[in-house]
């Protein structure tokens, strides 16, 4: 059976695996990503530019509404910029942890041992600050629409975390709150809004993570 050629379409024939190979590959990928942990203790060891380029390339392969790719990945390795981001994030987080966050939230975070201090923002060799592009600026101040921006950028960030894990790197999915200061420090245009701040690096040699358990399949999946 052949499909009718359609203008603007090209053939797509990804490698077809046997059922056994498919089972093995799906299991291997699960094991790989099941080993991913959010990390707050980074080694300062640098990451090659080429590696970061590949992580961002991978993120940018994510599906997006009308293929608008409504994201910008700002890669920060400059120590002074990292330091300024840390200071600003800690100023906000100090207020969060000492009054702005309700007790229920603080209680929910207790197992993770987080507090207002964000040393990882300086220690991690690379901060990827992800911006969502609310719209695209057109000629004469017009605005071109983007679609499903949150979903699209969320998917791209997921791809980025998976790519980092695959390369043996660790990440933190960080949302300093509020994070408008990132737009200012990184001089982003009005159409871009900060979405996530993702420190990337190798884990510290004495890195510790909370002893979390993931939900079992029966808790997250319903078959019909
Ligand atoms: N942004 C704060 C608080 C925080 C909130 C959630 I939800 C977390 O999963 C972790 C932290 C902080 O970074 O400490």
PDB file of C-alpha atoms and ligand atoms in Angstrom:
ATOM      1  CA  UNK A   1       0.000   0.000   0.000  1.00  0.00           C
ATOM      2  CA  UNK A   2       1.339   3.427  -0.815  1.00  0.00           C
ATOM      3  CA  UNK A   3       0.124   6.764   0.428  1.00  0.00           C
ATOM      4  CA  UNK A   4      -0.786   9.492  -2.014  1.00  0.00           C
ATOM      5  CA  UNK A   5       2.083  11.940  -2.382  1.00  0.00           C
ATOM      6  CA  UNK A   6       1.140  15.204  -0.713  1.00  0.00           C
ATOM      7  CA  UNK A   7       2.812  18.532  -1.413  1.00  0.00           C
ATOM      8  CA  UNK A   8       5.301  19.398   1.290  1.00  0.00           C
ATOM      9  CA  UNK A   9       5.457  15.834   2.624  1.00  0.00           C
ATOM     10  CA  UNK A  10       8.485  13.528   2.509  1.00  0.00           C
ATOM     11  CA  UNK A  11       8.695   9.795   3.166  1.00  0.00           C
ATOM     12  CA  UNK A  12       9.315   8.730   6.745  1.00  0.00           C
ATOM     13  CA  UNK A  13      10.653   5.235   7.335  1.00  0.00           C
ATOM     14  CA  UNK A  14      12.215   4.916  10.779  1.00  0.00           C
ATOM     15  CA  UNK A  15      13.993   1.648  11.447  1.00  0.00           C
ATOM     16  CA  UNK A  16      11.477  -1.092  12.200  1.00  0.00           C
ATOM     17  CA  UNK A  17      12.509  -3.390  15.065  1.00  0.00           C
ATOM     18  CA  UNK A  18      11.220  -6.893  15.725  1.00  0.00           C
ATOM     19  CA  UNK A  19       8.792  -7.264  18.665  1.00  0.00           C
ATOM     20  CA  UNK A  20      11.626  -8.756  20.733  1.00  0.00           C
ATOM     21  CA  UNK A  21      13.963  -5.885  19.929  1.00  0.00           C
ATOM     22  CA  UNK A  22      11.175  -3.411  20.679  1.00  0.00           C
ATOM     23  CA  UNK A  23      10.602  -4.983  24.092  1.00  0.00           C
ATOM     24  CA  UNK A  24      14.312  -4.909  24.879  1.00  0.00           C
ATOM     25  CA  UNK A  25      14.779  -1.317  23.733  1.00  0.00           C
ATOM     26  CA  UNK A  26      11.745  -0.080  25.691  1.00  0.00           C
ATOM     27  CA  UNK A  27      13.010  -1.839  28.789  1.00  0.00           C
ATOM     28  CA  UNK A  28      16.523  -0.421  28.422  1.00  0.00           C
ATOM     29  CA  UNK A  29      15.229   3.104  27.992  1.00  0.00           C
ATOM     30  CA  UNK A  30      13.003   2.728  31.047  1.00  0.00           C
ATOM     31  CA  UNK A  31      15.977   1.525  33.102  1.00  0.00           C
ATOM     32  CA  UNK A  32      18.062   4.449  31.911  1.00  0.00           C
ATOM     33  CA  UNK A  33      15.459   7.068  32.763  1.00  0.00           C
ATOM     34  CA  UNK A  34      14.447   5.317  35.986  1.00  0.00           C
ATOM     35  CA  UNK A  35      18.020   6.032  37.085  1.00  0.00           C
ATOM     36  CA  UNK A  36      17.515   9.779  36.589  1.00  0.00           C
ATOM     37  CA  UNK A  37      17.428  11.834  39.762  1.00  0.00           C
ATOM     38  CA  UNK A  38      17.089  15.518  40.399  1.00  0.00           C
ATOM     39  CA  UNK A  39      20.421  16.585  41.843  1.00  0.00           C
ATOM     40  CA  UNK A  40      21.384  19.553  44.004  1.00  0.00           C
ATOM     41  CA  UNK A  41      25.022  18.602  44.586  1.00  0.00           C
ATOM     42  CA  UNK A  42      27.059  19.249  41.486  1.00  0.00           C
ATOM     43  CA  UNK A  43      30.706  18.852  40.627  1.00  0.00           C
ATOM     44  CA  UNK A  44      32.174  22.077  39.219  1.00  0.00           C
ATOM     45  CA  UNK A  45      33.757  20.024  36.391  1.00  0.00           C
ATOM     46  CA  UNK A  46      33.010  21.760  33.085  1.00  0.00           C
ATOM     47  CA  UNK A  47      30.978  20.319  30.224  1.00  0.00           C
ATOM     48  CA  UNK A  48      32.170  20.755  26.644  1.00  0.00           C
ATOM     49  CA  UNK A  49      30.227  23.277  24.547  1.00  0.00           C
ATOM     50  CA  UNK A  50      29.611  20.524  22.021  1.00  0.00           C
ATOM     51  CA  UNK A  51      27.748  18.482  24.641  1.00  0.00           C
ATOM     52  CA  UNK A  52      25.509  21.374  25.661  1.00  0.00           C
ATOM     53  CA  UNK A  53      24.867  22.088  21.979  1.00  0.00           C
ATOM     54  CA  UNK A  54      23.700  18.504  21.553  1.00  0.00           C
ATOM     55  CA  UNK A  55      21.442  18.647  24.618  1.00  0.00           C
ATOM     56  CA  UNK A  56      19.766  21.785  23.298  1.00  0.00           C
ATOM     57  CA  UNK A  57      19.553  20.335  19.780  1.00  0.00           C
ATOM     58  CA  UNK A  58      17.796  17.322  21.298  1.00  0.00           C
ATOM     59  CA  UNK A  59      15.403  19.494  23.314  1.00  0.00           C
ATOM     60  CA  UNK A  60      14.553  21.415  20.177  1.00  0.00           C
ATOM     61  CA  UNK A  61      13.437  18.185  18.428  1.00  0.00           C
ATOM     62  CA  UNK A  62      10.386  18.064  20.705  1.00  0.00           C
ATOM     63  CA  UNK A  63       6.963  18.331  19.098  1.00  0.00           C
ATOM     64  CA  UNK A  64       5.366  21.764  19.381  1.00  0.00           C
ATOM     65  CA  UNK A  65       2.061  23.409  18.522  1.00  0.00           C
ATOM     66  CA  UNK A  66       2.024  24.064  14.759  1.00  0.00           C
ATOM     67  CA  UNK A  67       5.763  23.325  14.835  1.00  0.00           C
ATOM     68  CA  UNK A  68       6.449  26.824  16.134  1.00  0.00           C
ATOM     69  CA  UNK A  69       9.211  25.603  18.500  1.00  0.00           C
ATOM     70  CA  UNK A  70       8.294  28.351  20.968  1.00  0.00           C
ATOM     71  CA  UNK A  71      11.422  28.125  23.116  1.00  0.00           C
ATOM     72  CA  UNK A  72      14.773  29.784  23.716  1.00  0.00           C
ATOM     73  CA  UNK A  73      17.525  28.042  25.681  1.00  0.00           C
ATOM     74  CA  UNK A  74      19.936  30.474  27.338  1.00  0.00           C
ATOM     75  CA  UNK A  75      23.173  28.743  28.253  1.00  0.00           C
ATOM     76  CA  UNK A  76      24.967  30.406  31.161  1.00  0.00           C
ATOM     77  CA  UNK A  77      28.520  29.345  31.996  1.00  0.00           C
ATOM     78  CA  UNK A  78      29.964  32.759  32.894  1.00  0.00           C
ATOM     79  CA  UNK A  79      30.758  32.669  36.646  1.00  0.00           C
ATOM     80  CA  UNK A  80      29.717  36.289  37.252  1.00  0.00           C
ATOM     81  CA  UNK A  81      26.321  35.726  35.609  1.00  0.00           C
ATOM     82  CA  UNK A  82      25.798  32.478  37.524  1.00  0.00           C
ATOM     83  CA  UNK A  83      26.684  34.283  40.723  1.00  0.00           C
ATOM     84  CA  UNK A  84      24.232  37.130  40.009  1.00  0.00           C
ATOM     85  CA  UNK A  85      21.493  34.577  39.278  1.00  0.00           C
ATOM     86  CA  UNK A  86      22.239  32.790  42.553  1.00  0.00           C
ATOM     87  CA  UNK A  87      22.073  36.004  44.574  1.00  0.00           C
ATOM     88  CA  UNK A  88      18.764  37.052  43.017  1.00  0.00           C
ATOM     89  CA  UNK A  89      17.262  33.561  43.356  1.00  0.00           C
ATOM     90  CA  UNK A  90      18.298  33.340  47.015  1.00  0.00           C
ATOM     91  CA  UNK A  91      16.763  36.742  47.782  1.00  0.00           C
ATOM     92  CA  UNK A  92      13.419  35.511  46.460  1.00  0.00           C
ATOM     93  CA  UNK A  93      13.683  32.071  48.026  1.00  0.00           C
ATOM     94  CA  UNK A  94      14.533  33.517  51.439  1.00  0.00           C
ATOM     95  CA  UNK A  95      11.177  35.279  51.366  1.00  0.00           C
ATOM     96  CA  UNK A  96       9.461  32.134  50.074  1.00  0.00           C
ATOM     97  CA  UNK A  97      10.797  29.962  52.864  1.00  0.00           C
ATOM     98  CA  UNK A  98      10.223  32.576  55.586  1.00  0.00           C
ATOM     99  CA  UNK A  99       6.567  33.422  55.027  1.00  0.00           C
ATOM    100  CA  UNK A 100       5.503  33.351  51.379  1.00  0.00           C
ATOM    101  CA  UNK A 101       5.037  29.569  51.212  1.00  0.00           C
ATOM    102  CA  UNK A 102       2.184  28.109  53.251  1.00  0.00           C
ATOM    103  CA  UNK A 103       2.988  25.499  55.913  1.00  0.00           C
ATOM    104  CA  UNK A 104       1.502  22.665  53.812  1.00  0.00           C
ATOM    105  CA  UNK A 105       3.995  23.413  51.034  1.00  0.00           C
ATOM    106  CA  UNK A 106       6.916  23.599  53.461  1.00  0.00           C
ATOM    107  CA  UNK A 107       5.800  20.259  54.957  1.00  0.00           C
ATOM    108  CA  UNK A 108       5.597  18.691  51.480  1.00  0.00           C
ATOM    109  CA  UNK A 109       9.151  19.854  50.741  1.00  0.00           C
ATOM    110  CA  UNK A 110      10.652  18.700  54.044  1.00  0.00           C
ATOM    111  CA  UNK A 111      11.693  15.241  52.687  1.00  0.00           C
ATOM    112  CA  UNK A 112      13.789  16.957  50.008  1.00  0.00           C
ATOM    113  CA  UNK A 113      15.810  19.035  52.444  1.00  0.00           C
ATOM    114  CA  UNK A 114      15.504  22.163  50.310  1.00  0.00           C
ATOM    115  CA  UNK A 115      15.894  25.628  51.755  1.00  0.00           C
ATOM    116  CA  UNK A 116      16.538  29.160  50.471  1.00  0.00           C
ATOM    117  CA  UNK A 117      20.191  28.477  49.737  1.00  0.00           C
ATOM    118  CA  UNK A 118      20.894  27.774  46.067  1.00  0.00           C
ATOM    119  CA  UNK A 119      24.641  27.123  45.953  1.00  0.00           C
ATOM    120  CA  UNK A 120      24.160  24.794  42.997  1.00  0.00           C
ATOM    121  CA  UNK A 121      23.441  27.843  40.839  1.00  0.00           C
ATOM    122  CA  UNK A 122      27.120  28.747  41.167  1.00  0.00           C
ATOM    123  CA  UNK A 123      28.676  25.291  41.440  1.00  0.00           C
ATOM    124  CA  UNK A 124      27.015  23.674  38.416  1.00  0.00           C
ATOM    125  CA  UNK A 125      29.169  24.447  35.374  1.00  0.00           C
ATOM    126  CA  UNK A 126      26.182  25.293  33.227  1.00  0.00           C
ATOM    127  CA  UNK A 127      22.732  26.771  33.799  1.00  0.00           C
ATOM    128  CA  UNK A 128      20.256  26.337  30.981  1.00  0.00           C
ATOM    129  CA  UNK A 129      17.580  28.969  31.426  1.00  0.00           C
ATOM    130  CA  UNK A 130      14.582  28.001  29.344  1.00  0.00           C
ATOM    131  CA  UNK A 131      12.265  30.721  28.080  1.00  0.00           C
ATOM    132  CA  UNK A 132       8.862  30.151  26.531  1.00  0.00           C
ATOM    133  CA  UNK A 133       8.024  32.383  23.621  1.00  0.00           C
ATOM    134  CA  UNK A 134       4.522  33.639  24.289  1.00  0.00           C
ATOM    135  CA  UNK A 135       4.280  34.963  20.715  1.00  0.00           C
ATOM    136  CA  UNK A 136       6.598  35.854  17.837  1.00  0.00           C
ATOM    137  CA  UNK A 137       7.164  39.523  17.098  1.00  0.00           C
ATOM    138  CA  UNK A 138       6.161  40.346  13.505  1.00  0.00           C
ATOM    139  CA  UNK A 139       6.673  43.440  11.362  1.00  0.00           C
ATOM    140  CA  UNK A 140       5.407  46.815  12.668  1.00  0.00           C
ATOM    141  CA  UNK A 141       4.760  45.579  16.188  1.00  0.00           C
ATOM    142  CA  UNK A 142       2.405  42.783  15.103  1.00  0.00           C
ATOM    143  CA  UNK A 143       2.344  39.516  17.026  1.00  0.00           C
ATOM    144  CA  UNK A 144       2.328  36.035  15.476  1.00  0.00           C
ATOM    145  CA  UNK A 145       0.626  33.378  17.554  1.00  0.00           C
ATOM    146  CA  UNK A 146       2.290  30.415  19.187  1.00  0.00           C
ATOM    147  CA  UNK A 147       0.158  27.465  20.259  1.00  0.00           C
ATOM    148  CA  UNK A 148       0.183  25.155  23.278  1.00  0.00           C
ATOM    149  CA  UNK A 149       3.259  26.945  24.494  1.00  0.00           C
ATOM    150  CA  UNK A 150       3.336  25.391  27.985  1.00  0.00           C
ATOM    151  CA  UNK A 151       2.900  21.877  26.642  1.00  0.00           C
ATOM    152  CA  UNK A 152       5.514  22.399  23.921  1.00  0.00           C
ATOM    153  CA  UNK A 153       8.170  23.875  26.175  1.00  0.00           C
ATOM    154  CA  UNK A 154       7.451  21.281  28.865  1.00  0.00           C
ATOM    155  CA  UNK A 155       8.067  18.524  26.325  1.00  0.00           C
ATOM    156  CA  UNK A 156      11.289  20.169  25.137  1.00  0.00           C
ATOM    157  CA  UNK A 157      12.532  20.351  28.724  1.00  0.00           C
ATOM    158  CA  UNK A 158      11.689  16.668  29.205  1.00  0.00           C
ATOM    159  CA  UNK A 159      13.731  15.806  26.128  1.00  0.00           C
ATOM    160  CA  UNK A 160      16.603  17.873  27.520  1.00  0.00           C
ATOM    161  CA  UNK A 161      16.551  16.059  30.868  1.00  0.00           C
ATOM    162  CA  UNK A 162      16.485  12.683  29.094  1.00  0.00           C
ATOM    163  CA  UNK A 163      19.369  13.696  26.829  1.00  0.00           C
ATOM    164  CA  UNK A 164      21.443  14.801  29.824  1.00  0.00           C
ATOM    165  CA  UNK A 165      20.740  11.520  31.609  1.00  0.00           C
ATOM    166  CA  UNK A 166      21.723   9.562  28.512  1.00  0.00           C
ATOM    167  CA  UNK A 167      25.053  11.428  28.445  1.00  0.00           C
ATOM    168  CA  UNK A 168      25.745  10.666  32.128  1.00  0.00           C
ATOM    169  CA  UNK A 169      24.991  14.211  33.247  1.00  0.00           C
ATOM    170  CA  UNK A 170      22.643  15.299  36.004  1.00  0.00           C
ATOM    171  CA  UNK A 171      20.122  18.114  36.128  1.00  0.00           C
ATOM    172  CA  UNK A 172      17.816  19.940  38.477  1.00  0.00           C
ATOM    173  CA  UNK A 173      14.407  21.099  37.318  1.00  0.00           C
ATOM    174  CA  UNK A 174      14.427  24.379  39.166  1.00  0.00           C
ATOM    175  CA  UNK A 175      11.792  27.102  39.348  1.00  0.00           C
ATOM    176  CA  UNK A 176      13.050  29.991  41.453  1.00  0.00           C
ATOM    177  CA  UNK A 177       9.966  31.972  42.236  1.00  0.00           C
ATOM    178  CA  UNK A 178       9.228  34.565  41.003  1.00  0.00           C
ATOM    179  CA  UNK A 179      11.753  34.331  38.192  1.00  0.00           C
ATOM    180  CA  UNK A 180      11.284  37.583  36.277  1.00  0.00           C
ATOM    181  CA  UNK A 181      14.821  38.542  37.296  1.00  0.00           C
ATOM    182  CA  UNK A 182      16.084  36.042  34.714  1.00  0.00           C
ATOM    183  CA  UNK A 183      14.528  38.067  31.876  1.00  0.00           C
ATOM    184  CA  UNK A 184      16.317  41.145  33.130  1.00  0.00           C
ATOM    185  CA  UNK A 185      19.740  39.569  33.718  1.00  0.00           C
ATOM    186  CA  UNK A 186      19.700  37.778  30.379  1.00  0.00           C
ATOM    187  CA  UNK A 187      18.147  40.747  28.568  1.00  0.00           C
ATOM    188  CA  UNK A 188      15.406  38.686  26.997  1.00  0.00           C
ATOM    189  CA  UNK A 189      12.823  40.378  24.774  1.00  0.00           C
ATOM    190  CA  UNK A 190       9.238  41.029  25.882  1.00  0.00           C
ATOM    191  CA  UNK A 191       7.806  37.988  24.065  1.00  0.00           C
ATOM    192  CA  UNK A 192       9.946  35.577  26.130  1.00  0.00           C
ATOM    193  CA  UNK A 193       8.989  34.469  29.645  1.00  0.00           C
ATOM    194  CA  UNK A 194      11.172  32.392  31.976  1.00  0.00           C
ATOM    195  CA  UNK A 195       9.934  28.793  32.152  1.00  0.00           C
ATOM    196  CA  UNK A 196      12.541  26.641  33.916  1.00  0.00           C
ATOM    197  CA  UNK A 197      16.098  26.956  35.136  1.00  0.00           C
ATOM    198  CA  UNK A 198      18.046  23.735  34.587  1.00  0.00           C
ATOM    199  CA  UNK A 199      21.513  23.430  36.130  1.00  0.00           C
ATOM    200  CA  UNK A 200      23.473  20.733  34.274  1.00  0.00           C
ATOM    201  CA  UNK A 201      26.710  19.030  35.219  1.00  0.00           C
ATOM    202  CA  UNK A 202      28.259  15.946  36.765  1.00  0.00           C
ATOM    203  CA  UNK A 203      27.178  14.991  40.264  1.00  0.00           C
ATOM    204  CA  UNK A 204      29.518  15.830  43.159  1.00  0.00           C
ATOM    205  CA  UNK A 205      31.505  12.771  44.241  1.00  0.00           C
ATOM    206  CA  UNK A 206      29.634  12.813  47.591  1.00  0.00           C
ATOM    207  CA  UNK A 207      26.278  13.572  45.973  1.00  0.00           C
ATOM    208  CA  UNK A 208      23.249  12.460  47.981  1.00  0.00           C
ATOM    209  CA  UNK A 209      19.612  12.336  46.867  1.00  0.00           C
ATOM    210  CA  UNK A 210      16.453  11.718  48.869  1.00  0.00           C
ATOM    211  CA  UNK A 211      15.381   8.072  49.103  1.00  0.00           C
ATOM    212  CA  UNK A 212      12.294   8.423  46.901  1.00  0.00           C
ATOM    213  CA  UNK A 213      10.120   5.660  45.524  1.00  0.00           C
ATOM    214  CA  UNK A 214       8.284   6.070  42.253  1.00  0.00           C
ATOM    215  CA  UNK A 215       4.633   5.159  41.860  1.00  0.00           C
ATOM    216  CA  UNK A 216       4.101   1.672  40.505  1.00  0.00           C
ATOM    217  CA  UNK A 217       2.627   1.173  37.053  1.00  0.00           C
ATOM    218  CA  UNK A 218      -0.730   0.166  38.558  1.00  0.00           C
ATOM    219  CA  UNK A 219      -0.932   3.589  40.229  1.00  0.00           C
ATOM    220  CA  UNK A 220      -0.267   5.616  37.099  1.00  0.00           C
ATOM    221  CA  UNK A 221      -1.773   3.535  34.298  1.00  0.00           C
ATOM    222  CA  UNK A 222      -5.317   2.431  33.535  1.00  0.00           C
ATOM    223  CA  UNK A 223      -5.873  -0.018  30.709  1.00  0.00           C
ATOM    224  CA  UNK A 224      -9.149  -0.008  28.757  1.00  0.00           C
TER     225      UNK A 224
HETATM  226  N1  LIG B   1      11.322  27.002  44.478  1.00  0.00           N
HETATM  227  C1  LIG B   1      11.666  26.572  45.818  1.00  0.00           C
HETATM  228  C2  LIG B   1      10.700  25.626  46.420  1.00  0.00           C
HETATM  229  C3  LIG B   1      10.483  24.311  45.791  1.00  0.00           C
HETATM  230  C4  LIG B   1       9.231  23.974  45.337  1.00  0.00           C
HETATM  231  C5  LIG B   1       8.971  22.741  44.822  1.00  0.00           C
HETATM  232  I1  LIG B   1       7.085  22.262  44.271  1.00  0.00           I
HETATM  233  C6  LIG B   1      10.000  21.794  44.730  1.00  0.00           C
HETATM  234  O1  LIG B   1       9.740  20.539  44.200  1.00  0.00           O
HETATM  235  C7  LIG B   1      11.259  22.111  45.194  1.00  0.00           C
HETATM  236  C8  LIG B   1      11.497  23.389  45.716  1.00  0.00           C
HETATM  237  C9  LIG B   1      13.100  26.021  45.847  1.00  0.00           C
HETATM  238  O2  LIG B   1      13.717  25.894  44.799  1.00  0.00           O
HETATM  239  O3  LIG B   1      13.620  25.744  46.912  1.00  0.00           O
END
